[in-house]
Amino acid sequence: MEKNTSHIDKLKQHIHNKSNDLDLYLKALNSAYSGIIITDNMQHDNPIIYCNTAFETISGYSHNEIIGHNCRFLQAQDRSQPERQIIKDSIIRGEECKVEIRNYRKDGTLFWNELFISPVKNDEGKVTHFIGVQNDITARKKAEHDLREEKSHVEQKIQERTKELQDKEIFLSSIIETVRESLLVLDANYVVLSANKHFLNSFKVSSEETVGKPLFELGKKQWNINSLKELLTQILPTNNPVIDYEVDNLFPHIGRKVMLLNAYRIEFEGHYKDRILIAIEDITEKKEQDRRKDDFLSIASHELKTPLTTIKGLVQILQRMSGDHPNPKFVNTLDKMSSYVDRLNLLITKLLDTAKIQSGNIELHMEPFDIDKTIRDAIDNIKLAVPGYEICISGTTGAIVEGDELQIIQVVNNLLSNAIKYSPDSDKVDVGIHKVANFVKISVRDYGMGINYQDRLKIFERFYRASHIQKKFPGLGIGLYVSHEIIANHKGTLWVESEPGEGSTFNFTLPIINNDDNDGA
Ligand code: ADP
């Protein structure tokens, strides 16, 4: 009996111990961060027989609403997720699995559930239960989603940008291939990186014999010119382009040609800074045409001048004979004839001058002369021709310059007659004569119509006339060209400063040869 009693006590003690252990396990499960459930695999539809507090928190359902249900209530209507099949298969096979699945709280809000299920087997190996451990990974999923979005956004941007660049490149290369100008792209060592079709066609060369070769070794080394080399070496470090460099040479396959070369440093959206673009234009034909035009001008003006001199002589004879002619109308007509002949003569002389300058045949009779006196005398003469006009001179230099005095007078005449001609609403011109370092500087300032920027760039070219004045003011567009060349031949410069509507100032300089320290005004 005693023995029996002690056995029952032991059993009681054992049960007591066991129930203490169970208590501890349940407490531990309830303090876990993860939601934990146990389903009974032996009952129909695998009901949940246990859930911890965290599961209640995650799902929003209370213990009573959970126990007895199948887990699928967590999926609400979202039944088409492939993860469900994975879970089902694992249960059938009695295996563990891990999925990330969309679940819904009691209030209908979505949460991402990282679910791990694991079978519990009895001694015979039969699955009696499943334990499910769940973690709410909504925040992580969102972060992953945002990251994916961001990544795809960046990828999309990169794709767009790449496409944009490709489009631009296609656009640029189609321009390069279409232009009727030969183009080469060189690297920093003057090696040809690309040559457009026009270059290959014009020079009758293949891409193979051009691309990859240094410019100076192309063909028969016709680009191997020291002065050109010097200019090209300046492009990358200084960004100074090579403008209108003429190469007159014998080219293989195409013979003697005059090529006009322009070279620039390429900068394309901050890239390719060390590339040089060379544009080459064949100006052989144009040069030849210019030469023919000059020849024509020179011959035509010579031919015109001869009979004109005769006419002038005849008019003079008639004028002398008409001394005692009774009819004043006759005398008057003769005088008019004489002055028209003079004007015609002047025009032809101007044409001849351009032809001479162009062919380099203009002769300079260089002699020292007193520039102040020359300018003042020239202006006094002009004043006689335009009596109502106020031409004010300021400054003296006391300088002696060496040059062709008649040509300098011609420049002053050109500038003053323009100043008067292109100032129809003003009757004043200011002329300044000043010494600047070892140059004299002569300025002719008018208060007329002025010259816009585009015209300012071109007025020193032969035959150029601003378009808006063509009908109103007669002229040949020669005076400034001739003046510019004359001053350049004297090693000075001629330039203009002007704004439309505010008048113009034409300035030119001439080097002084004496060095007395008279600073003038
Ligand atoms: P022309 O006077 O015969 O046209 P020029 O060579 O002397 O030829 O001048 C070229 C062009 O420059 C003129 O047609 C005119 O458009 C412009 N020009 C020259 N001087 C002046 C000036 N003082 N004011 C405004 N425009 C001028």
Coordinates of C-alpha atoms and ligand atoms in Angstrom, one line a residue:
M1 CA 0.0 0.0 0.0
E2 CA 2.9 2.3 1.0
K3 CA 4.6 1.4 -2.2
N4 CA 1.4 2.3 -4.1
T5 CA 1.1 5.6 -2.4
S6 CA 4.7 6.6 -3.2
H7 CA 4.1 5.6 -6.8
I8 CA 1.1 7.9 -7.1
D9 CA 3.1 10.7 -5.4
K10 CA 5.8 10.2 -7.9
L11 CA 3.3 10.3 -10.8
K12 CA 1.7 13.5 -9.3
Q13 CA 5.1 15.0 -9.0
H14 CA 5.9 14.1 -12.5
I15 CA 2.6 15.6 -13.8
H16 CA 3.3 18.7 -11.7
N17 CA 6.8 19.0 -13.2
K18 CA 5.4 18.4 -16.7
S19 CA 2.8 21.1 -16.3
N20 CA 5.4 23.5 -15.0
D21 CA 7.5 22.8 -18.1
L22 CA 4.5 23.3 -20.4
D23 CA 3.8 26.6 -18.7
L24 CA 7.3 27.7 -19.3
Y25 CA 7.1 26.7 -23.0
L26 CA 3.8 28.5 -23.5
K27 CA 5.3 31.6 -21.8
A28 CA 8.3 31.4 -24.1
L29 CA 6.1 31.0 -27.2
N30 CA 4.0 34.0 -26.2
S31 CA 7.0 36.3 -25.7
A32 CA 8.3 35.4 -29.2
Y33 CA 8.3 38.1 -31.8
S34 CA 7.2 35.8 -34.6
G35 CA 3.6 34.6 -34.9
I36 CA 3.4 30.8 -34.1
I37 CA 0.5 28.5 -34.8
I38 CA 0.0 24.7 -34.6
T39 CA -2.4 22.9 -36.8
D40 CA -3.8 19.4 -36.3
N41 CA -3.1 17.3 -39.3
M42 CA -5.1 14.4 -38.0
Q43 CA -8.4 16.4 -38.1
H44 CA -10.4 17.3 -41.1
D45 CA -9.2 20.6 -42.8
N46 CA -6.1 21.0 -40.6
P47 CA -7.6 23.3 -38.0
I48 CA -5.4 25.6 -35.9
I49 CA -5.2 24.3 -32.4
Y50 CA -2.8 26.8 -31.0
C51 CA -1.6 30.4 -31.7
N52 CA 0.6 32.6 -29.7
T53 CA 0.1 36.3 -28.8
A54 CA 2.3 37.6 -31.7
F55 CA 0.1 35.8 -34.2
E56 CA -2.9 37.6 -32.8
T57 CA -1.0 40.9 -33.1
I58 CA 0.1 40.2 -36.6
S59 CA -3.2 39.0 -37.9
G60 CA -5.5 41.3 -35.9
Y61 CA -7.7 38.4 -35.0
S62 CA -8.3 37.2 -31.4
H63 CA -7.4 33.8 -30.1
N64 CA -11.0 32.7 -30.2
E65 CA -11.4 33.8 -33.8
I66 CA -8.4 31.8 -34.8
I67 CA -8.6 28.4 -33.0
G68 CA -10.5 25.8 -35.1
H69 CA -10.0 27.6 -38.4
N70 CA -7.9 26.6 -41.4
C71 CA -5.0 29.0 -42.0
R72 CA -6.5 30.0 -45.4
F73 CA -8.6 32.8 -43.8
L74 CA -5.4 34.8 -43.8
Q75 CA -5.4 35.0 -47.6
A76 CA -8.9 36.6 -47.8
Q77 CA -9.8 36.7 -51.5
D78 CA -6.3 36.7 -52.7
R79 CA -6.3 33.1 -53.7
S80 CA -4.3 32.9 -56.9
Q81 CA -0.8 33.3 -55.4
P82 CA 1.5 30.4 -56.5
E83 CA 2.9 30.2 -52.9
R84 CA -0.4 28.6 -51.8
Q85 CA 0.3 25.6 -54.0
I86 CA 3.8 25.3 -52.5
I87 CA 2.3 25.2 -49.0
K88 CA -0.3 22.7 -50.0
D89 CA 2.3 20.4 -51.6
S90 CA 4.5 20.6 -48.6
I91 CA 1.6 19.6 -46.3
I92 CA 0.7 16.7 -48.6
R93 CA 4.3 15.5 -48.6
G94 CA 4.7 16.2 -44.9
E95 CA 7.7 18.4 -45.6
E96 CA 8.7 21.8 -44.3
C97 CA 8.7 24.9 -46.6
K98 CA 9.3 28.6 -46.5
V99 CA 7.3 31.1 -48.6
E100 CA 6.6 34.9 -48.7
I101 CA 2.9 35.3 -49.1
R102 CA 0.4 38.1 -49.1
N103 CA -1.9 37.9 -46.2
Y104 CA -4.7 40.1 -44.9
R105 CA -5.4 41.3 -41.4
K106 CA -8.8 41.3 -39.8
D107 CA -9.3 45.0 -40.9
G108 CA -8.5 44.0 -44.5
T109 CA -5.1 45.6 -44.7
L110 CA -2.4 43.6 -46.5
F111 CA 0.7 42.3 -44.8
W112 CA 3.6 40.3 -46.2
N113 CA 4.0 37.1 -44.3
E114 CA 7.3 35.2 -44.3
L115 CA 5.8 31.8 -43.4
F116 CA 7.8 28.8 -42.4
I117 CA 5.9 25.6 -41.9
S118 CA 7.3 22.4 -40.4
P119 CA 5.7 19.0 -39.8
V120 CA 5.5 17.3 -36.4
K121 CA 5.7 13.5 -36.7
N122 CA 4.6 10.7 -34.2
D123 CA 6.7 7.7 -33.3
E124 CA 5.5 5.9 -36.4
G125 CA 6.6 8.8 -38.6
K126 CA 3.1 10.0 -39.4
V127 CA 2.6 13.7 -39.5
T128 CA 0.3 14.7 -36.8
H129 CA 0.8 18.5 -36.7
F130 CA 2.3 21.4 -38.5
I131 CA 3.9 24.3 -36.8
G132 CA 3.8 27.6 -38.6
V133 CA 6.1 30.5 -37.8
Q134 CA 5.3 33.8 -39.4
N135 CA 7.0 37.2 -39.6
D136 CA 5.4 40.4 -40.8
I137 CA 7.9 41.5 -43.5
T138 CA 5.8 44.2 -45.0
A139 CA 8.4 46.9 -44.3
R140 CA 11.1 44.9 -45.9
K141 CA 9.0 44.1 -48.9
K142 CA 8.1 47.8 -49.3
A143 CA 11.8 48.7 -49.1
E144 CA 12.6 46.0 -51.7
H145 CA 9.8 47.2 -53.9
D146 CA 10.9 50.8 -53.6
L147 CA 14.4 49.7 -54.5
R148 CA 13.2 47.8 -57.5
E149 CA 11.1 50.8 -58.6
E150 CA 14.1 53.1 -58.2
K151 CA 16.3 50.7 -60.0
S152 CA 13.9 50.3 -62.9
H153 CA 13.4 54.1 -62.9
V154 CA 17.2 54.6 -63.1
E155 CA 17.5 51.9 -65.8
Q156 CA 14.7 53.5 -67.8
K157 CA 16.5 56.9 -67.5
I158 CA 19.7 55.3 -68.6
Q159 CA 17.9 53.7 -71.5
E160 CA 16.3 57.0 -72.5
R161 CA 19.6 58.8 -72.2
T162 CA 21.4 56.1 -74.2
K163 CA 18.7 56.3 -76.9
E164 CA 18.9 60.1 -76.9
L165 CA 22.7 59.9 -77.4
Q166 CA 22.4 57.3 -80.1
D167 CA 19.8 59.4 -81.8
K168 CA 22.1 62.4 -81.6
E169 CA 25.0 60.4 -82.8
I170 CA 22.9 59.1 -85.8
F171 CA 21.7 62.6 -86.4
L172 CA 25.3 64.0 -86.3
S173 CA 26.8 61.3 -88.4
S174 CA 24.0 61.7 -91.0
I175 CA 24.8 65.4 -91.2
I176 CA 28.5 64.6 -91.4
E177 CA 27.9 62.1 -94.2
T178 CA 25.5 64.5 -96.1
V179 CA 27.5 67.7 -96.0
R180 CA 29.2 68.7 -99.2
E181 CA 32.4 69.3 -97.4
S182 CA 35.3 66.9 -96.6
L183 CA 35.5 66.2 -92.9
L184 CA 38.1 64.5 -90.8
V185 CA 38.2 63.8 -87.1
L186 CA 41.7 63.5 -85.6
D187 CA 42.8 62.4 -82.1
A188 CA 45.3 64.4 -80.1
N189 CA 48.2 62.8 -82.1
Y190 CA 46.6 63.9 -85.4
V191 CA 45.7 60.4 -86.3
V192 CA 42.5 60.2 -88.4
L193 CA 39.7 58.7 -86.4
S194 CA 37.1 59.1 -89.1
A195 CA 36.7 60.5 -92.6
N196 CA 33.3 61.2 -94.2
K197 CA 32.2 60.0 -97.6
H198 CA 32.8 63.4 -99.2
F199 CA 36.4 63.3 -98.1
L200 CA 36.9 59.8 -99.5
N201 CA 35.2 60.7 -102.8
S202 CA 36.9 64.0 -103.3
F203 CA 40.4 62.7 -102.6
K204 CA 39.6 59.4 -104.3
V205 CA 41.0 57.4 -101.4
S206 CA 39.7 54.5 -99.4
S207 CA 38.8 54.5 -95.7
E208 CA 41.6 51.9 -95.1
E209 CA 44.3 54.2 -96.4
T210 CA 43.0 57.1 -94.4
V211 CA 41.6 56.0 -91.0
G212 CA 44.2 55.2 -88.5
K213 CA 46.9 57.2 -90.3
P214 CA 48.4 60.5 -89.0
L215 CA 47.1 63.4 -91.1
F216 CA 50.7 64.4 -92.1
E217 CA 51.3 61.0 -93.7
L218 CA 48.2 60.9 -95.8
G219 CA 48.6 60.7 -99.6
K220 CA 51.9 62.1 -100.6
K221 CA 52.3 63.9 -97.3
Q222 CA 50.6 67.0 -98.8
W223 CA 49.4 68.1 -95.4
N224 CA 52.9 67.8 -93.9
I225 CA 53.4 71.6 -93.9
N226 CA 55.3 73.1 -91.0
S227 CA 53.1 76.2 -90.6
L228 CA 50.0 74.1 -90.7
K229 CA 51.4 71.7 -88.1
E230 CA 52.2 74.7 -85.8
L231 CA 48.6 75.9 -86.1
L232 CA 47.1 72.5 -85.4
T233 CA 49.3 71.9 -82.3
Q234 CA 47.7 75.1 -80.9
I235 CA 44.1 73.9 -81.2
L236 CA 43.9 71.5 -78.2
P237 CA 45.8 73.5 -75.6
T238 CA 44.5 77.0 -76.6
N239 CA 41.2 76.2 -78.3
N240 CA 42.2 78.5 -81.1
P241 CA 40.8 77.2 -84.4
V242 CA 42.6 77.2 -87.7
I243 CA 40.6 79.4 -90.0
D244 CA 40.8 79.4 -93.8
Y245 CA 44.3 77.9 -94.2
E246 CA 45.0 77.5 -97.9
V247 CA 46.9 74.4 -99.1
D248 CA 48.0 74.6 -102.7
N249 CA 49.5 71.3 -103.6
L250 CA 49.8 68.3 -105.9
F251 CA 47.4 65.6 -104.5
P252 CA 47.7 62.0 -105.6
H253 CA 44.8 60.9 -107.9
I254 CA 43.3 64.4 -108.2
G255 CA 46.2 66.6 -109.3
R256 CA 47.0 70.2 -108.3
K257 CA 44.3 71.6 -106.1
V258 CA 43.8 74.5 -103.7
M259 CA 42.2 73.4 -100.5
L260 CA 40.8 75.6 -97.8
L261 CA 41.2 74.1 -94.4
N262 CA 39.4 75.0 -91.2
A263 CA 40.1 73.1 -88.0
Y264 CA 38.3 73.2 -84.6
R265 CA 38.5 71.4 -81.3
I266 CA 35.4 69.3 -80.9
E267 CA 33.5 69.5 -77.7
F268 CA 30.3 67.4 -77.5
E269 CA 28.5 67.7 -74.2
G270 CA 31.7 67.8 -72.3
H271 CA 33.2 64.8 -74.2
Y272 CA 35.7 64.4 -77.0
K273 CA 37.7 67.4 -75.8
D274 CA 40.9 66.0 -77.3
R275 CA 39.5 65.6 -80.8
I276 CA 40.0 67.9 -83.8
L277 CA 37.5 68.3 -86.6
I278 CA 39.0 69.4 -89.9
A279 CA 36.8 70.7 -92.7
I280 CA 38.4 70.8 -96.1
E281 CA 36.9 72.7 -99.0
D282 CA 38.2 72.4 -102.6
I283 CA 38.4 76.1 -103.7
T284 CA 40.4 75.4 -106.9
E285 CA 37.5 76.2 -109.1
K286 CA 36.5 79.3 -107.1
K287 CA 40.1 80.6 -107.2
E288 CA 40.2 80.1 -110.9
Q289 CA 36.8 82.0 -111.4
D290 CA 38.1 84.8 -109.2
R291 CA 41.2 85.0 -111.3
R292 CA 39.2 85.2 -114.5
K293 CA 36.9 87.8 -112.9
D294 CA 40.0 89.9 -112.0
D295 CA 41.5 89.5 -115.4
F296 CA 38.2 90.6 -116.9
L297 CA 38.0 93.6 -114.6
S298 CA 41.5 94.7 -115.3
I299 CA 41.1 94.3 -119.1
A300 CA 37.7 95.9 -119.2
S301 CA 38.7 98.9 -117.2
H302 CA 41.8 99.3 -119.3
E303 CA 39.8 99.1 -122.5
L304 CA 37.2 101.6 -121.1
K305 CA 39.9 104.0 -120.0
T306 CA 41.5 104.5 -123.4
P307 CA 38.4 105.9 -125.3
L308 CA 37.4 107.8 -122.2
T309 CA 40.8 109.6 -122.2
T310 CA 40.1 110.5 -125.8
I311 CA 36.6 111.8 -125.0
K312 CA 38.0 113.8 -122.1
G313 CA 40.6 115.3 -124.5
L314 CA 37.9 116.1 -127.0
V315 CA 35.7 117.7 -124.4
Q316 CA 38.6 119.9 -123.3
I317 CA 39.2 121.0 -126.9
L318 CA 35.5 121.9 -127.2
Q319 CA 35.6 123.8 -123.9
R320 CA 38.6 125.8 -125.1
M321 CA 36.9 126.5 -128.4
S322 CA 33.7 127.5 -126.7
G323 CA 35.4 130.5 -125.0
D324 CA 33.4 133.0 -127.0
H325 CA 30.4 130.9 -127.7
P326 CA 27.2 133.0 -127.5
N327 CA 25.0 130.2 -126.2
P328 CA 25.5 129.7 -122.4
K329 CA 23.5 126.5 -122.6
F330 CA 26.1 125.0 -124.9
V331 CA 28.9 126.0 -122.4
N332 CA 27.0 124.6 -119.5
T333 CA 26.3 121.3 -121.3
L334 CA 30.0 120.9 -122.1
D335 CA 30.9 121.5 -118.4
K336 CA 28.4 118.9 -117.3
M337 CA 29.9 116.5 -119.9
S338 CA 33.3 117.1 -118.5
S339 CA 32.3 116.4 -114.9
Y340 CA 30.5 113.2 -115.9
V341 CA 33.5 112.1 -117.8
D342 CA 35.5 112.7 -114.6
R343 CA 33.1 110.7 -112.6
L344 CA 33.3 107.8 -115.0
N345 CA 37.0 108.0 -115.0
L346 CA 37.0 107.8 -111.2
L347 CA 34.8 104.8 -111.2
I348 CA 37.0 103.0 -113.8
T349 CA 40.1 103.9 -111.8
K350 CA 38.6 102.3 -108.7
L351 CA 37.8 99.2 -110.6
L352 CA 41.3 99.1 -111.9
D353 CA 42.6 99.6 -108.4
T354 CA 40.8 96.5 -107.1
A355 CA 42.0 94.5 -110.1
K356 CA 45.6 95.6 -109.3
I357 CA 45.3 94.9 -105.6
Q358 CA 43.8 91.5 -106.2
S359 CA 46.6 90.5 -108.6
G360 CA 49.2 92.0 -106.2
N361 CA 50.2 94.5 -108.9
I362 CA 49.7 97.7 -106.9
E363 CA 52.8 99.7 -106.7
L364 CA 53.8 101.5 -103.6
H365 CA 55.8 104.7 -103.9
M366 CA 57.2 104.7 -100.4
E367 CA 58.4 108.0 -99.1
P368 CA 58.5 109.7 -95.7
F369 CA 55.8 112.4 -95.3
D370 CA 54.2 114.5 -92.6
I371 CA 51.0 112.8 -91.8
D372 CA 49.3 115.7 -90.0
K373 CA 49.8 117.9 -93.0
T374 CA 48.7 115.3 -95.5
I375 CA 45.4 114.6 -93.6
R376 CA 44.6 118.3 -93.1
D377 CA 45.3 119.1 -96.8
A378 CA 43.1 116.2 -97.9
I379 CA 40.3 117.3 -95.7
D380 CA 40.6 120.9 -96.8
N381 CA 40.1 119.7 -100.4
I382 CA 37.1 117.8 -99.5
K383 CA 35.6 120.7 -97.6
L384 CA 35.7 122.7 -100.8
A385 CA 33.6 120.1 -102.5
V386 CA 31.0 120.0 -99.7
P387 CA 30.7 123.6 -98.5
G388 CA 27.7 123.1 -96.1
Y389 CA 29.4 120.3 -94.3
E390 CA 31.2 120.7 -90.9
I391 CA 34.3 118.6 -90.9
C392 CA 36.2 119.1 -87.6
I393 CA 39.8 118.0 -87.1
S394 CA 41.3 117.4 -83.7
G395 CA 44.8 116.4 -82.6
T396 CA 48.2 116.5 -84.2
T397 CA 51.0 113.9 -84.0
G398 CA 54.0 115.7 -85.5
A399 CA 54.9 112.2 -86.8
I400 CA 56.5 111.3 -90.1
V401 CA 55.3 108.1 -91.6
E402 CA 56.7 106.3 -94.6
G403 CA 54.3 105.4 -97.3
D404 CA 52.6 106.2 -100.5
E405 CA 51.1 109.5 -99.7
L406 CA 48.6 109.5 -102.6
Q407 CA 47.3 106.2 -101.5
I408 CA 46.8 107.4 -97.9
I409 CA 45.0 110.4 -99.3
Q410 CA 42.8 108.0 -101.3
V411 CA 41.9 106.2 -98.0
V412 CA 41.0 109.5 -96.3
N413 CA 38.9 110.5 -99.3
N414 CA 37.1 107.1 -99.3
L415 CA 36.3 107.2 -95.6
L416 CA 35.2 110.8 -95.7
S417 CA 33.0 110.4 -98.8
N418 CA 31.4 107.4 -97.1
A419 CA 30.9 109.3 -93.9
I420 CA 29.1 112.0 -95.8
K421 CA 27.2 109.7 -98.2
Y422 CA 25.8 107.5 -95.4
S423 CA 24.8 110.3 -93.1
P424 CA 21.9 111.9 -95.1
D425 CA 20.4 113.5 -92.0
S426 CA 23.6 114.9 -90.5
D427 CA 26.1 117.6 -91.6
K428 CA 29.0 116.9 -89.3
V429 CA 32.0 114.6 -89.4
D430 CA 34.8 114.5 -86.8
V431 CA 38.3 113.6 -87.8
G432 CA 40.9 112.8 -85.1
I433 CA 44.7 112.5 -85.6
H434 CA 46.4 111.0 -82.7
K435 CA 49.6 109.2 -81.7
V436 CA 49.2 105.8 -80.1
A437 CA 52.5 104.2 -79.1
N438 CA 54.6 104.1 -82.3
F439 CA 51.5 104.5 -84.5
V440 CA 49.4 107.3 -85.7
K441 CA 45.7 106.7 -85.4
I442 CA 43.3 108.5 -87.7
S443 CA 39.6 108.3 -86.9
V444 CA 36.7 109.4 -89.0
R445 CA 33.5 109.7 -87.0
D446 CA 30.1 110.3 -88.6
Y447 CA 26.6 110.6 -87.1
G448 CA 24.8 108.7 -89.8
M449 CA 22.9 105.5 -90.2
G450 CA 25.6 103.2 -88.7
I451 CA 26.3 99.6 -89.6
N452 CA 24.8 96.5 -88.2
Y453 CA 26.9 93.6 -86.9
Q454 CA 26.5 91.3 -89.9
D455 CA 27.5 94.1 -92.3
R456 CA 30.4 95.1 -90.2
L457 CA 31.9 91.6 -90.7
K458 CA 31.8 92.0 -94.5
I459 CA 32.1 95.6 -95.5
F460 CA 35.8 95.3 -96.2
E461 CA 35.2 92.5 -98.7
R462 CA 35.3 93.3 -102.4
F463 CA 31.9 94.4 -103.9
Y464 CA 30.1 94.1 -100.5
R465 CA 27.4 96.6 -99.9
A466 CA 24.9 96.6 -97.0
S467 CA 21.6 95.3 -98.7
H468 CA 19.3 98.0 -97.3
I469 CA 21.3 100.9 -98.8
Q470 CA 21.8 99.5 -102.3
K471 CA 19.0 101.3 -104.0
K472 CA 19.2 104.6 -102.1
F473 CA 23.0 105.2 -102.3
P474 CA 24.9 104.3 -105.5
G475 CA 28.3 102.7 -105.2
L476 CA 30.4 99.7 -106.2
G477 CA 31.4 98.3 -102.8
I478 CA 35.1 98.8 -103.6
G479 CA 36.2 101.8 -101.5
L480 CA 36.6 100.1 -98.2
Y481 CA 38.2 97.0 -99.7
V482 CA 40.8 99.1 -101.5
S483 CA 41.4 101.2 -98.4
H484 CA 41.8 98.1 -96.2
E485 CA 44.3 96.7 -98.6
I486 CA 46.2 100.0 -98.8
I487 CA 46.5 100.3 -95.1
A488 CA 47.5 96.6 -94.7
N489 CA 50.2 97.2 -97.3
H490 CA 51.5 100.0 -95.1
K491 CA 51.6 97.6 -92.1
G492 CA 48.7 99.3 -90.4
T493 CA 45.1 98.3 -89.7
L494 CA 41.7 99.7 -90.7
W495 CA 38.6 98.8 -88.7
V496 CA 35.2 100.1 -87.8
E497 CA 33.2 100.7 -84.7
S498 CA 29.5 101.3 -85.3
E499 CA 26.0 100.7 -84.1
P500 CA 22.9 101.0 -86.3
G501 CA 21.4 104.5 -86.0
E502 CA 24.3 105.9 -84.0
G503 CA 26.9 106.5 -86.7
S504 CA 30.2 104.9 -87.4
T505 CA 33.9 105.5 -86.6
F506 CA 36.4 104.2 -89.1
N507 CA 39.9 104.1 -87.7
F508 CA 43.2 103.3 -89.3
T509 CA 46.8 103.2 -88.0
L510 CA 50.1 103.7 -89.7
P511 CA 53.5 103.0 -88.1
I512 CA 55.6 106.1 -87.4
I513 CA 59.2 106.1 -88.6
N514 CA 60.6 109.1 -86.7
N515 CA 60.7 109.0 -82.9
D516 CA 60.7 112.5 -81.6
D517 CA 58.7 112.7 -78.5
N518 CA 56.0 115.0 -79.7
D519 CA 52.8 113.4 -78.3
G520 CA 50.4 115.6 -80.2
A521 CA 47.1 116.5 -78.8
Ligands
ADP1 P1 30.3 101.8 -101.5 O1 30.2 103.0 -100.7 O2 30.6 102.1 -102.9 O3 29.1 100.9 -101.4 P2 32.5 101.0 -99.8 O4 33.4 99.8 -100.0 O5 33.1 102.3 -99.6 O6 31.5 100.9 -101.1 O7 31.5 100.6 -98.6 C1 31.0 99.3 -98.5 C2 29.7 99.4 -97.7 O8 30.0 99.7 -96.3 C3 28.7 100.4 -98.1 O9 27.9 99.9 -99.2 C4 27.9 100.7 -96.9 O10 26.9 99.7 -96.8 C5 28.9 100.5 -95.8 N1 29.5 101.7 -95.3 C6 30.7 102.2 -95.6 N2 30.9 103.4 -94.9 C7 29.8 103.6 -94.1 C8 29.4 104.6 -93.2 N3 30.2 105.6 -92.9 N4 28.2 104.5 -92.6 C9 27.4 103.5 -92.9 N5 27.7 102.5 -93.7 C10 28.9 102.5 -94.4

